[in-house]
């Protein structure tokens, strides 16, 4: 996967070089290029905003800068061709672990499983084959498969559709994601309308609150998406059993020691009986979801036993209480 981010604060995206994302870069699973929007500005002050038509507070980001920036990023031309991909912050760690397995302090240990780069990859161009320059930003149809090969432009905005685990899973199979980070009162709407000529466009919100800028939203989205790409997590089961993958919240987790400050780990987890442990985890997941997010239950396939467990928390499962 190739990720391009357009922002007026390139340094804000530095966390993408660390931990699992840094590892994905190191392995060539992902390439990230961060572009300074001001490279496309036209004046000595490198202006990217202006006052809003119709009056009102704040400033709006101008289309005359965003338009050419997104044109160039789609085609990897102009200033977009000059940005070097981010380098992983983890190179030293992989160099010392050798082939086989990597432990990086994220609680993930495991082999490279998808062959999309391998141990010790350079992080540039060794991944999905979509990392080079000269992307076709024209018709969108690749002429052979009928697939729309235009990059996906993601515009974070509080006014967007909610970003969910389902969205993350859908985007994790994309070859190219381009993010447009708004600031001030946001980006002139015509930029989004016009970009549909060269991109598939999605406007998304990461929650019902207002951030200062889109950069943090990009970090959130990139983490959620990239960890779902095969080979990024050491153990696939990690994300298959996470909250939201089956529509429920995950239950509590425990590790050593067995007893800590007078609190014991539930006996069933020490029983060695996998069927019992699985049933206990399902029950805990149902209980936690019923207590904290009953709204999620409406979309989950529930067995008769699942319903009994939930009834113990919220009573009969009805349209009103979930
Ligand atoms: N005037 C805008 C509104 O009320 O919808 C808010 C603009 S906000 C101050 C500036 C930028 O932060 C947005 O353009 C967007 O990129 C980002 N942003 C803020 N809140 C967000 C959210 N909940 N989800 C995604 N992006 C957000």
PDB file of C-alpha atoms in Angstrom, residues 17-291:
ATOM      1  CA  UNK A  17       7.426   5.926  11.220  1.00  0.00           C
ATOM      2  CA  UNK A  18       7.187   4.232  14.595  1.00  0.00           C
ATOM      3  CA  UNK A  19       6.102   0.904  16.079  1.00  0.00           C
ATOM      4  CA  UNK A  20       4.014  -1.356  13.839  1.00  0.00           C
ATOM      5  CA  UNK A  21       3.696   1.243  11.088  1.00  0.00           C
ATOM      6  CA  UNK A  22       7.471   1.720  11.079  1.00  0.00           C
ATOM      7  CA  UNK A  23       7.799  -2.028  10.827  1.00  0.00           C
ATOM      8  CA  UNK A  24       5.395  -2.086   7.863  1.00  0.00           C
ATOM      9  CA  UNK A  25       7.565   0.541   6.159  1.00  0.00           C
ATOM     10  CA  UNK A  26      10.715  -1.422   6.939  1.00  0.00           C
ATOM     11  CA  UNK A  27       9.222  -4.561   5.438  1.00  0.00           C
ATOM     12  CA  UNK A  28       8.064  -2.817   2.287  1.00  0.00           C
ATOM     13  CA  UNK A  29       4.414  -3.517   3.084  1.00  0.00           C
ATOM     14  CA  UNK A  30       3.690   0.205   3.138  1.00  0.00           C
ATOM     15  CA  UNK A  31       5.233   3.362   1.697  1.00  0.00           C
ATOM     16  CA  UNK A  32       4.307   6.757   3.126  1.00  0.00           C
ATOM     17  CA  UNK A  33       4.996  10.132   1.514  1.00  0.00           C
ATOM     18  CA  UNK A  34       4.086  13.352   3.294  1.00  0.00           C
ATOM     19  CA  UNK A  35       3.646  16.488   1.156  1.00  0.00           C
ATOM     20  CA  UNK A  36       3.763  20.069   2.382  1.00  0.00           C
ATOM     21  CA  UNK A  37       0.696  21.803   0.957  1.00  0.00           C
ATOM     22  CA  UNK A  38       2.587  25.099   0.980  1.00  0.00           C
ATOM     23  CA  UNK A  39       4.796  23.777  -1.845  1.00  0.00           C
ATOM     24  CA  UNK A  40       1.809  24.560  -4.095  1.00  0.00           C
ATOM     25  CA  UNK A  41       1.155  28.074  -2.759  1.00  0.00           C
ATOM     26  CA  UNK A  42       1.679  31.039  -5.054  1.00  0.00           C
ATOM     27  CA  UNK A  43       2.976  33.891  -2.920  1.00  0.00           C
ATOM     28  CA  UNK A  44       5.928  34.808  -0.771  1.00  0.00           C
ATOM     29  CA  UNK A  45       3.893  34.175   2.395  1.00  0.00           C
ATOM     30  CA  UNK A  46       3.023  30.680   1.163  1.00  0.00           C
ATOM     31  CA  UNK A  47      -0.657  31.386   1.844  1.00  0.00           C
ATOM     32  CA  UNK A  48      -3.113  28.461   1.835  1.00  0.00           C
ATOM     33  CA  UNK A  49      -6.267  30.098   3.272  1.00  0.00           C
ATOM     34  CA  UNK A  50      -8.622  33.029   2.812  1.00  0.00           C
ATOM     35  CA  UNK A  51     -11.705  34.510   4.453  1.00  0.00           C
ATOM     36  CA  UNK A  52     -15.014  32.715   3.890  1.00  0.00           C
ATOM     37  CA  UNK A  53     -17.577  33.898   1.352  1.00  0.00           C
ATOM     38  CA  UNK A  54     -20.769  34.836   3.164  1.00  0.00           C
ATOM     39  CA  UNK A  55     -18.846  36.025   6.202  1.00  0.00           C
ATOM     40  CA  UNK A  56     -18.297  34.214   9.470  1.00  0.00           C
ATOM     41  CA  UNK A  57     -15.357  33.443  11.692  1.00  0.00           C
ATOM     42  CA  UNK A  58     -12.140  31.715  10.700  1.00  0.00           C
ATOM     43  CA  UNK A  59     -10.478  31.022   7.392  1.00  0.00           C
ATOM     44  CA  UNK A  60     -11.075  28.465   4.652  1.00  0.00           C
ATOM     45  CA  UNK A  61      -8.348  26.599   2.747  1.00  0.00           C
ATOM     46  CA  UNK A  62      -8.223  27.795  -0.862  1.00  0.00           C
ATOM     47  CA  UNK A  63      -8.972  25.609  -3.888  1.00  0.00           C
ATOM     48  CA  UNK A  64      -6.259  27.261  -5.982  1.00  0.00           C
ATOM     49  CA  UNK A  65      -3.610  25.605  -3.797  1.00  0.00           C
ATOM     50  CA  UNK A  66      -5.384  22.341  -2.949  1.00  0.00           C
ATOM     51  CA  UNK A  67      -6.440  21.619  -6.563  1.00  0.00           C
ATOM     52  CA  UNK A  68      -2.937  21.562  -8.087  1.00  0.00           C
ATOM     53  CA  UNK A  69      -1.581  19.753  -5.011  1.00  0.00           C
ATOM     54  CA  UNK A  70      -4.068  16.910  -5.383  1.00  0.00           C
ATOM     55  CA  UNK A  71      -3.523  16.796  -9.169  1.00  0.00           C
ATOM     56  CA  UNK A  72       0.208  16.343  -8.608  1.00  0.00           C
ATOM     57  CA  UNK A  73      -0.183  13.809  -5.813  1.00  0.00           C
ATOM     58  CA  UNK A  74      -2.525  11.681  -7.947  1.00  0.00           C
ATOM     59  CA  UNK A  75      -0.006  11.639 -10.803  1.00  0.00           C
ATOM     60  CA  UNK A  76       3.125  11.880  -8.619  1.00  0.00           C
ATOM     61  CA  UNK A  77       4.290  14.886 -10.602  1.00  0.00           C
ATOM     62  CA  UNK A  78       5.626  18.328  -9.632  1.00  0.00           C
ATOM     63  CA  UNK A  79       6.502  18.798  -5.950  1.00  0.00           C
ATOM     64  CA  UNK A  80       4.772  15.474  -5.182  1.00  0.00           C
ATOM     65  CA  UNK A  81       7.452  13.640  -7.136  1.00  0.00           C
ATOM     66  CA  UNK A  82      10.134  15.210  -4.976  1.00  0.00           C
ATOM     67  CA  UNK A  83       8.960  14.147  -1.506  1.00  0.00           C
ATOM     68  CA  UNK A  84      11.007  11.265  -0.207  1.00  0.00           C
ATOM     69  CA  UNK A  85       9.087   8.446   1.454  1.00  0.00           C
ATOM     70  CA  UNK A  86       9.229   8.348   5.249  1.00  0.00           C
ATOM     71  CA  UNK A  87      11.963   6.146   6.645  1.00  0.00           C
ATOM     72  CA  UNK A  88      11.152   3.728   9.426  1.00  0.00           C
ATOM     73  CA  UNK A  89      12.318   4.591  12.919  1.00  0.00           C
ATOM     74  CA  UNK A  90      12.885   0.850  13.485  1.00  0.00           C
ATOM     75  CA  UNK A  91      15.625   0.011  11.019  1.00  0.00           C
ATOM     76  CA  UNK A  92      18.125  -0.758  13.761  1.00  0.00           C
ATOM     77  CA  UNK A  93      15.793  -3.263  15.405  1.00  0.00           C
ATOM     78  CA  UNK A  94      15.161  -5.321  12.291  1.00  0.00           C
ATOM     79  CA  UNK A  95      18.853  -5.288  11.438  1.00  0.00           C
ATOM     80  CA  UNK A  96      19.575  -7.025  14.751  1.00  0.00           C
ATOM     81  CA  UNK A  97      16.795  -9.606  14.761  1.00  0.00           C
ATOM     82  CA  UNK A  98      17.608 -11.328  11.487  1.00  0.00           C
ATOM     83  CA  UNK A  99      15.111 -13.442   9.569  1.00  0.00           C
ATOM     84  CA  UNK A 100      12.409 -15.348  11.386  1.00  0.00           C
ATOM     85  CA  UNK A 101      10.706 -13.270  14.007  1.00  0.00           C
ATOM     86  CA  UNK A 102      10.614  -9.733  15.214  1.00  0.00           C
ATOM     87  CA  UNK A 103       9.626  -8.431  18.622  1.00  0.00           C
ATOM     88  CA  UNK A 104       9.127  -4.724  18.760  1.00  0.00           C
ATOM     89  CA  UNK A 105       7.612  -4.013  22.092  1.00  0.00           C
ATOM     90  CA  UNK A 106       4.073  -3.758  20.680  1.00  0.00           C
ATOM     91  CA  UNK A 107       3.300  -7.171  22.068  1.00  0.00           C
ATOM     92  CA  UNK A 108       3.557  -8.641  18.594  1.00  0.00           C
ATOM     93  CA  UNK A 109       6.056 -11.283  17.718  1.00  0.00           C
ATOM     94  CA  UNK A 110       5.957 -13.163  14.521  1.00  0.00           C
ATOM     95  CA  UNK A 111       7.236 -13.988  11.115  1.00  0.00           C
ATOM     96  CA  UNK A 112       6.595 -12.083   7.930  1.00  0.00           C
ATOM     97  CA  UNK A 113       3.602 -13.927   6.570  1.00  0.00           C
ATOM     98  CA  UNK A 114       2.530 -12.349   3.313  1.00  0.00           C
ATOM     99  CA  UNK A 115       5.686 -12.261   1.218  1.00  0.00           C
ATOM    100  CA  UNK A 116       5.176  -8.598   0.396  1.00  0.00           C
ATOM    101  CA  UNK A 117       8.607  -7.384   1.236  1.00  0.00           C
ATOM    102  CA  UNK A 118      10.207  -9.824   3.621  1.00  0.00           C
ATOM    103  CA  UNK A 119      12.612  -9.288   6.459  1.00  0.00           C
ATOM    104  CA  UNK A 120      15.065  -6.502   5.970  1.00  0.00           C
ATOM    105  CA  UNK A 121      13.134  -4.983   3.060  1.00  0.00           C
ATOM    106  CA  UNK A 122      14.131  -1.479   2.152  1.00  0.00           C
ATOM    107  CA  UNK A 123      10.723   0.035   2.669  1.00  0.00           C
ATOM    108  CA  UNK A 124      10.721   1.527  -0.784  1.00  0.00           C
ATOM    109  CA  UNK A 125       9.032  -0.139  -3.680  1.00  0.00           C
ATOM    110  CA  UNK A 126       9.354  -3.619  -2.251  1.00  0.00           C
ATOM    111  CA  UNK A 127       5.702  -3.966  -1.411  1.00  0.00           C
ATOM    112  CA  UNK A 128       2.568  -4.205  -3.436  1.00  0.00           C
ATOM    113  CA  UNK A 129       4.054  -2.981  -6.680  1.00  0.00           C
ATOM    114  CA  UNK A 130       2.111   0.259  -6.529  1.00  0.00           C
ATOM    115  CA  UNK A 131       4.751   2.414  -4.950  1.00  0.00           C
ATOM    116  CA  UNK A 132       6.476   3.826  -7.997  1.00  0.00           C
ATOM    117  CA  UNK A 133       5.819   7.101  -9.737  1.00  0.00           C
ATOM    118  CA  UNK A 134       3.643   7.712 -12.762  1.00  0.00           C
ATOM    119  CA  UNK A 135       0.331   6.471 -11.447  1.00  0.00           C
ATOM    120  CA  UNK A 136      -2.436   6.655 -14.050  1.00  0.00           C
ATOM    121  CA  UNK A 137      -4.726   9.387 -12.826  1.00  0.00           C
ATOM    122  CA  UNK A 138      -6.834   9.501 -15.960  1.00  0.00           C
ATOM    123  CA  UNK A 139      -9.783   7.257 -16.732  1.00  0.00           C
ATOM    124  CA  UNK A 140      -9.635   5.171 -13.577  1.00  0.00           C
ATOM    125  CA  UNK A 141     -10.517   1.954 -15.435  1.00  0.00           C
ATOM    126  CA  UNK A 142      -7.380  -0.149 -15.933  1.00  0.00           C
ATOM    127  CA  UNK A 143      -8.816  -1.464 -19.206  1.00  0.00           C
ATOM    128  CA  UNK A 144      -8.358  -5.131 -18.317  1.00  0.00           C
ATOM    129  CA  UNK A 145     -10.179  -5.942 -15.109  1.00  0.00           C
ATOM    130  CA  UNK A 146     -12.729  -3.135 -15.181  1.00  0.00           C
ATOM    131  CA  UNK A 147     -11.491  -2.230 -11.703  1.00  0.00           C
ATOM    132  CA  UNK A 148     -11.413   1.458 -10.818  1.00  0.00           C
ATOM    133  CA  UNK A 149      -7.703   2.053 -10.206  1.00  0.00           C
ATOM    134  CA  UNK A 150      -8.001   5.716  -9.243  1.00  0.00           C
ATOM    135  CA  UNK A 151      -6.448   6.348  -5.819  1.00  0.00           C
ATOM    136  CA  UNK A 152      -8.823   6.704  -2.906  1.00  0.00           C
ATOM    137  CA  UNK A 153      -8.837  10.292  -1.583  1.00  0.00           C
ATOM    138  CA  UNK A 154      -9.778  10.404   2.084  1.00  0.00           C
ATOM    139  CA  UNK A 155     -10.861  13.775   3.445  1.00  0.00           C
ATOM    140  CA  UNK A 156     -11.206  13.781   7.244  1.00  0.00           C
ATOM    141  CA  UNK A 157     -13.959  16.136   8.378  1.00  0.00           C
ATOM    142  CA  UNK A 158     -16.408  16.205  11.293  1.00  0.00           C
ATOM    143  CA  UNK A 159     -19.112  16.349   8.620  1.00  0.00           C
ATOM    144  CA  UNK A 160     -18.028  13.021   7.088  1.00  0.00           C
ATOM    145  CA  UNK A 161     -19.489   9.534   7.354  1.00  0.00           C
ATOM    146  CA  UNK A 162     -18.403   7.789  10.574  1.00  0.00           C
ATOM    147  CA  UNK A 163     -15.075   5.944  10.225  1.00  0.00           C
ATOM    148  CA  UNK A 164     -15.538   2.421  11.624  1.00  0.00           C
ATOM    149  CA  UNK A 165     -13.717  -0.914  11.775  1.00  0.00           C
ATOM    150  CA  UNK A 166     -15.679  -1.910   8.672  1.00  0.00           C
ATOM    151  CA  UNK A 167     -14.291   1.141   6.829  1.00  0.00           C
ATOM    152  CA  UNK A 168     -10.777   0.246   8.001  1.00  0.00           C
ATOM    153  CA  UNK A 169     -11.146  -3.318   6.702  1.00  0.00           C
ATOM    154  CA  UNK A 170     -12.420  -2.077   3.346  1.00  0.00           C
ATOM    155  CA  UNK A 171      -9.541   0.380   2.919  1.00  0.00           C
ATOM    156  CA  UNK A 172      -6.892  -2.128   4.021  1.00  0.00           C
ATOM    157  CA  UNK A 173      -7.084  -3.770   0.587  1.00  0.00           C
ATOM    158  CA  UNK A 174      -6.470  -0.531  -1.341  1.00  0.00           C
ATOM    159  CA  UNK A 175      -3.228   0.046  -3.266  1.00  0.00           C
ATOM    160  CA  UNK A 176      -3.182   3.821  -2.783  1.00  0.00           C
ATOM    161  CA  UNK A 177      -4.672   6.065  -0.133  1.00  0.00           C
ATOM    162  CA  UNK A 178      -4.290   9.855  -0.322  1.00  0.00           C
ATOM    163  CA  UNK A 179      -5.220  11.957   2.714  1.00  0.00           C
ATOM    164  CA  UNK A 180      -6.080  15.682   2.575  1.00  0.00           C
ATOM    165  CA  UNK A 181      -5.617  17.310   5.989  1.00  0.00           C
ATOM    166  CA  UNK A 182      -7.833  20.314   6.569  1.00  0.00           C
ATOM    167  CA  UNK A 183      -7.065  23.127   9.009  1.00  0.00           C
ATOM    168  CA  UNK A 184      -8.906  26.299  10.047  1.00  0.00           C
ATOM    169  CA  UNK A 185     -12.606  26.005   9.074  1.00  0.00           C
ATOM    170  CA  UNK A 186     -11.779  23.294   6.557  1.00  0.00           C
ATOM    171  CA  UNK A 187     -11.173  23.023   2.806  1.00  0.00           C
ATOM    172  CA  UNK A 188     -13.234  24.827   0.126  1.00  0.00           C
ATOM    173  CA  UNK A 189     -15.904  22.256  -0.832  1.00  0.00           C
ATOM    174  CA  UNK A 190     -15.122  22.598  -4.547  1.00  0.00           C
ATOM    175  CA  UNK A 191     -11.788  20.830  -3.940  1.00  0.00           C
ATOM    176  CA  UNK A 192     -13.621  17.685  -2.905  1.00  0.00           C
ATOM    177  CA  UNK A 193     -16.131  17.993  -5.759  1.00  0.00           C
ATOM    178  CA  UNK A 194     -13.375  18.539  -8.335  1.00  0.00           C
ATOM    179  CA  UNK A 195     -11.133  15.756  -6.994  1.00  0.00           C
ATOM    180  CA  UNK A 196     -13.762  13.200  -7.999  1.00  0.00           C
ATOM    181  CA  UNK A 197     -12.365  13.576 -11.548  1.00  0.00           C
ATOM    182  CA  UNK A 198      -9.094  11.920 -10.517  1.00  0.00           C
ATOM    183  CA  UNK A 199      -9.925  10.061  -7.326  1.00  0.00           C
ATOM    184  CA  UNK A 200     -12.557   8.028  -5.637  1.00  0.00           C
ATOM    185  CA  UNK A 201     -13.378  10.339  -2.740  1.00  0.00           C
ATOM    186  CA  UNK A 202     -14.619   9.604   0.791  1.00  0.00           C
ATOM    187  CA  UNK A 203     -15.205  12.227   3.508  1.00  0.00           C
ATOM    188  CA  UNK A 204     -15.001  10.636   6.965  1.00  0.00           C
ATOM    189  CA  UNK A 205     -15.284  11.649  10.590  1.00  0.00           C
ATOM    190  CA  UNK A 206     -13.406   9.885  13.381  1.00  0.00           C
ATOM    191  CA  UNK A 207     -15.955  10.938  15.997  1.00  0.00           C
ATOM    192  CA  UNK A 208     -18.497  13.472  17.119  1.00  0.00           C
ATOM    193  CA  UNK A 209     -16.055  16.131  18.257  1.00  0.00           C
ATOM    194  CA  UNK A 210     -13.979  18.773  16.476  1.00  0.00           C
ATOM    195  CA  UNK A 211     -10.183  18.544  16.215  1.00  0.00           C
ATOM    196  CA  UNK A 212      -7.918  21.437  15.265  1.00  0.00           C
ATOM    197  CA  UNK A 213      -6.745  19.734  12.077  1.00  0.00           C
ATOM    198  CA  UNK A 214      -6.947  16.547  10.012  1.00  0.00           C
ATOM    199  CA  UNK A 215      -3.472  15.228  10.882  1.00  0.00           C
ATOM    200  CA  UNK A 216      -4.485  13.403  14.055  1.00  0.00           C
ATOM    201  CA  UNK A 217      -7.459  11.908  12.205  1.00  0.00           C
ATOM    202  CA  UNK A 218      -5.018  10.598   9.580  1.00  0.00           C
ATOM    203  CA  UNK A 219      -2.875   8.966  12.263  1.00  0.00           C
ATOM    204  CA  UNK A 220      -5.948   7.296  13.731  1.00  0.00           C
ATOM    205  CA  UNK A 221      -7.189   6.081  10.363  1.00  0.00           C
ATOM    206  CA  UNK A 222      -3.750   4.914   9.171  1.00  0.00           C
ATOM    207  CA  UNK A 223      -3.215   2.838  12.346  1.00  0.00           C
ATOM    208  CA  UNK A 224      -6.628   1.238  12.074  1.00  0.00           C
ATOM    209  CA  UNK A 225      -6.170   0.440   8.370  1.00  0.00           C
ATOM    210  CA  UNK A 226      -2.537  -0.646   8.230  1.00  0.00           C
ATOM    211  CA  UNK A 227      -2.763  -3.118  11.150  1.00  0.00           C
ATOM    212  CA  UNK A 228      -5.304  -5.070   9.051  1.00  0.00           C
ATOM    213  CA  UNK A 229      -2.915  -5.556   6.116  1.00  0.00           C
ATOM    214  CA  UNK A 230      -1.680  -9.169   6.142  1.00  0.00           C
ATOM    215  CA  UNK A 231       1.811  -9.411   7.608  1.00  0.00           C
ATOM    216  CA  UNK A 232       1.614  -6.254   9.720  1.00  0.00           C
ATOM    217  CA  UNK A 233       0.447  -7.959  12.910  1.00  0.00           C
ATOM    218  CA  UNK A 234       2.517 -10.980  13.869  1.00  0.00           C
ATOM    219  CA  UNK A 235      -0.601 -12.983  14.675  1.00  0.00           C
ATOM    220  CA  UNK A 236      -3.681 -12.607  12.468  1.00  0.00           C
ATOM    221  CA  UNK A 237      -5.902 -13.759  15.318  1.00  0.00           C
ATOM    222  CA  UNK A 238      -5.020 -10.512  17.103  1.00  0.00           C
ATOM    223  CA  UNK A 239      -7.292  -8.479  14.897  1.00  0.00           C
ATOM    224  CA  UNK A 240      -9.777 -11.230  14.163  1.00  0.00           C
ATOM    225  CA  UNK A 241     -10.627 -11.344  17.876  1.00  0.00           C
ATOM    226  CA  UNK A 242     -10.508  -7.588  18.471  1.00  0.00           C
ATOM    227  CA  UNK A 243     -13.451  -5.453  19.424  1.00  0.00           C
ATOM    228  CA  UNK A 244     -15.843  -4.767  16.508  1.00  0.00           C
ATOM    229  CA  UNK A 245     -14.583  -7.615  14.272  1.00  0.00           C
ATOM    230  CA  UNK A 246     -17.571  -9.735  15.310  1.00  0.00           C
ATOM    231  CA  UNK A 247     -19.663  -6.690  16.159  1.00  0.00           C
ATOM    232  CA  UNK A 248     -18.989  -6.962  19.912  1.00  0.00           C
ATOM    233  CA  UNK A 249     -16.531  -5.357  22.319  1.00  0.00           C
ATOM    234  CA  UNK A 250     -13.693  -7.608  23.405  1.00  0.00           C
ATOM    235  CA  UNK A 251     -13.825  -8.809  27.011  1.00  0.00           C
ATOM    236  CA  UNK A 252     -11.107  -8.286  29.640  1.00  0.00           C
ATOM    237  CA  UNK A 253      -7.556  -9.670  29.239  1.00  0.00           C
ATOM    238  CA  UNK A 254      -5.161 -10.928  31.921  1.00  0.00           C
ATOM    239  CA  UNK A 255      -1.496 -11.876  32.133  1.00  0.00           C
ATOM    240  CA  UNK A 256       0.996 -12.915  34.820  1.00  0.00           C
ATOM    241  CA  UNK A 257       1.108 -12.908  37.787  1.00  0.00           C
ATOM    242  CA  UNK A 258      -1.904 -15.068  38.677  1.00  0.00           C
ATOM    243  CA  UNK A 259      -2.588 -12.880  41.677  1.00  0.00           C
ATOM    244  CA  UNK A 260      -1.789  -9.180  41.996  1.00  0.00           C
ATOM    245  CA  UNK A 261      -2.720  -6.863  44.846  1.00  0.00           C
ATOM    246  CA  UNK A 262      -5.230  -9.390  46.079  1.00  0.00           C
ATOM    247  CA  UNK A 263      -6.888  -9.675  42.657  1.00  0.00           C
ATOM    248  CA  UNK A 264      -6.889 -13.126  41.058  1.00  0.00           C
ATOM    249  CA  UNK A 265      -7.111 -14.058  37.397  1.00  0.00           C
ATOM    250  CA  UNK A 266     -10.449 -15.857  36.691  1.00  0.00           C
ATOM    251  CA  UNK A 267      -9.967 -19.602  37.310  1.00  0.00           C
ATOM    252  CA  UNK A 268     -11.331 -20.622  33.925  1.00  0.00           C
ATOM    253  CA  UNK A 269      -8.338 -19.002  32.185  1.00  0.00           C
ATOM    254  CA  UNK A 270      -6.022 -21.332  34.074  1.00  0.00           C
ATOM    255  CA  UNK A 271      -8.104 -24.453  33.385  1.00  0.00           C
ATOM    256  CA  UNK A 272      -6.437 -25.421  30.110  1.00  0.00           C
ATOM    257  CA  UNK A 273      -9.921 -26.209  28.727  1.00  0.00           C
ATOM    258  CA  UNK A 274     -10.043 -24.271  25.436  1.00  0.00           C
ATOM    259  CA  UNK A 275     -13.759 -24.768  24.867  1.00  0.00           C
ATOM    260  CA  UNK A 276     -14.530 -23.377  28.321  1.00  0.00           C
ATOM    261  CA  UNK A 277     -12.142 -20.473  27.812  1.00  0.00           C
ATOM    262  CA  UNK A 278     -13.753 -19.640  24.439  1.00  0.00           C
ATOM    263  CA  UNK A 279     -17.240 -19.742  25.981  1.00  0.00           C
ATOM    264  CA  UNK A 280     -16.111 -17.562  28.890  1.00  0.00           C
ATOM    265  CA  UNK A 281     -14.578 -15.035  26.482  1.00  0.00           C
ATOM    266  CA  UNK A 282     -17.767 -14.921  24.419  1.00  0.00           C
ATOM    267  CA  UNK A 283     -19.820 -14.375  27.568  1.00  0.00           C
ATOM    268  CA  UNK A 284     -17.530 -11.578  28.791  1.00  0.00           C
ATOM    269  CA  UNK A 285     -17.688  -9.973  25.389  1.00  0.00           C
ATOM    270  CA  UNK A 286     -21.505 -10.088  25.428  1.00  0.00           C
ATOM    271  CA  UNK A 287     -21.703  -8.748  28.993  1.00  0.00           C
ATOM    272  CA  UNK A 288     -19.315  -5.882  28.322  1.00  0.00           C
ATOM    273  CA  UNK A 289     -21.133  -4.943  25.116  1.00  0.00           C
ATOM    274  CA  UNK A 290     -24.525  -5.068  26.826  1.00  0.00           C
ATOM    275  CA  UNK A 291     -23.236  -2.872  29.657  1.00  0.00           C
TER     276      UNK A 291
END
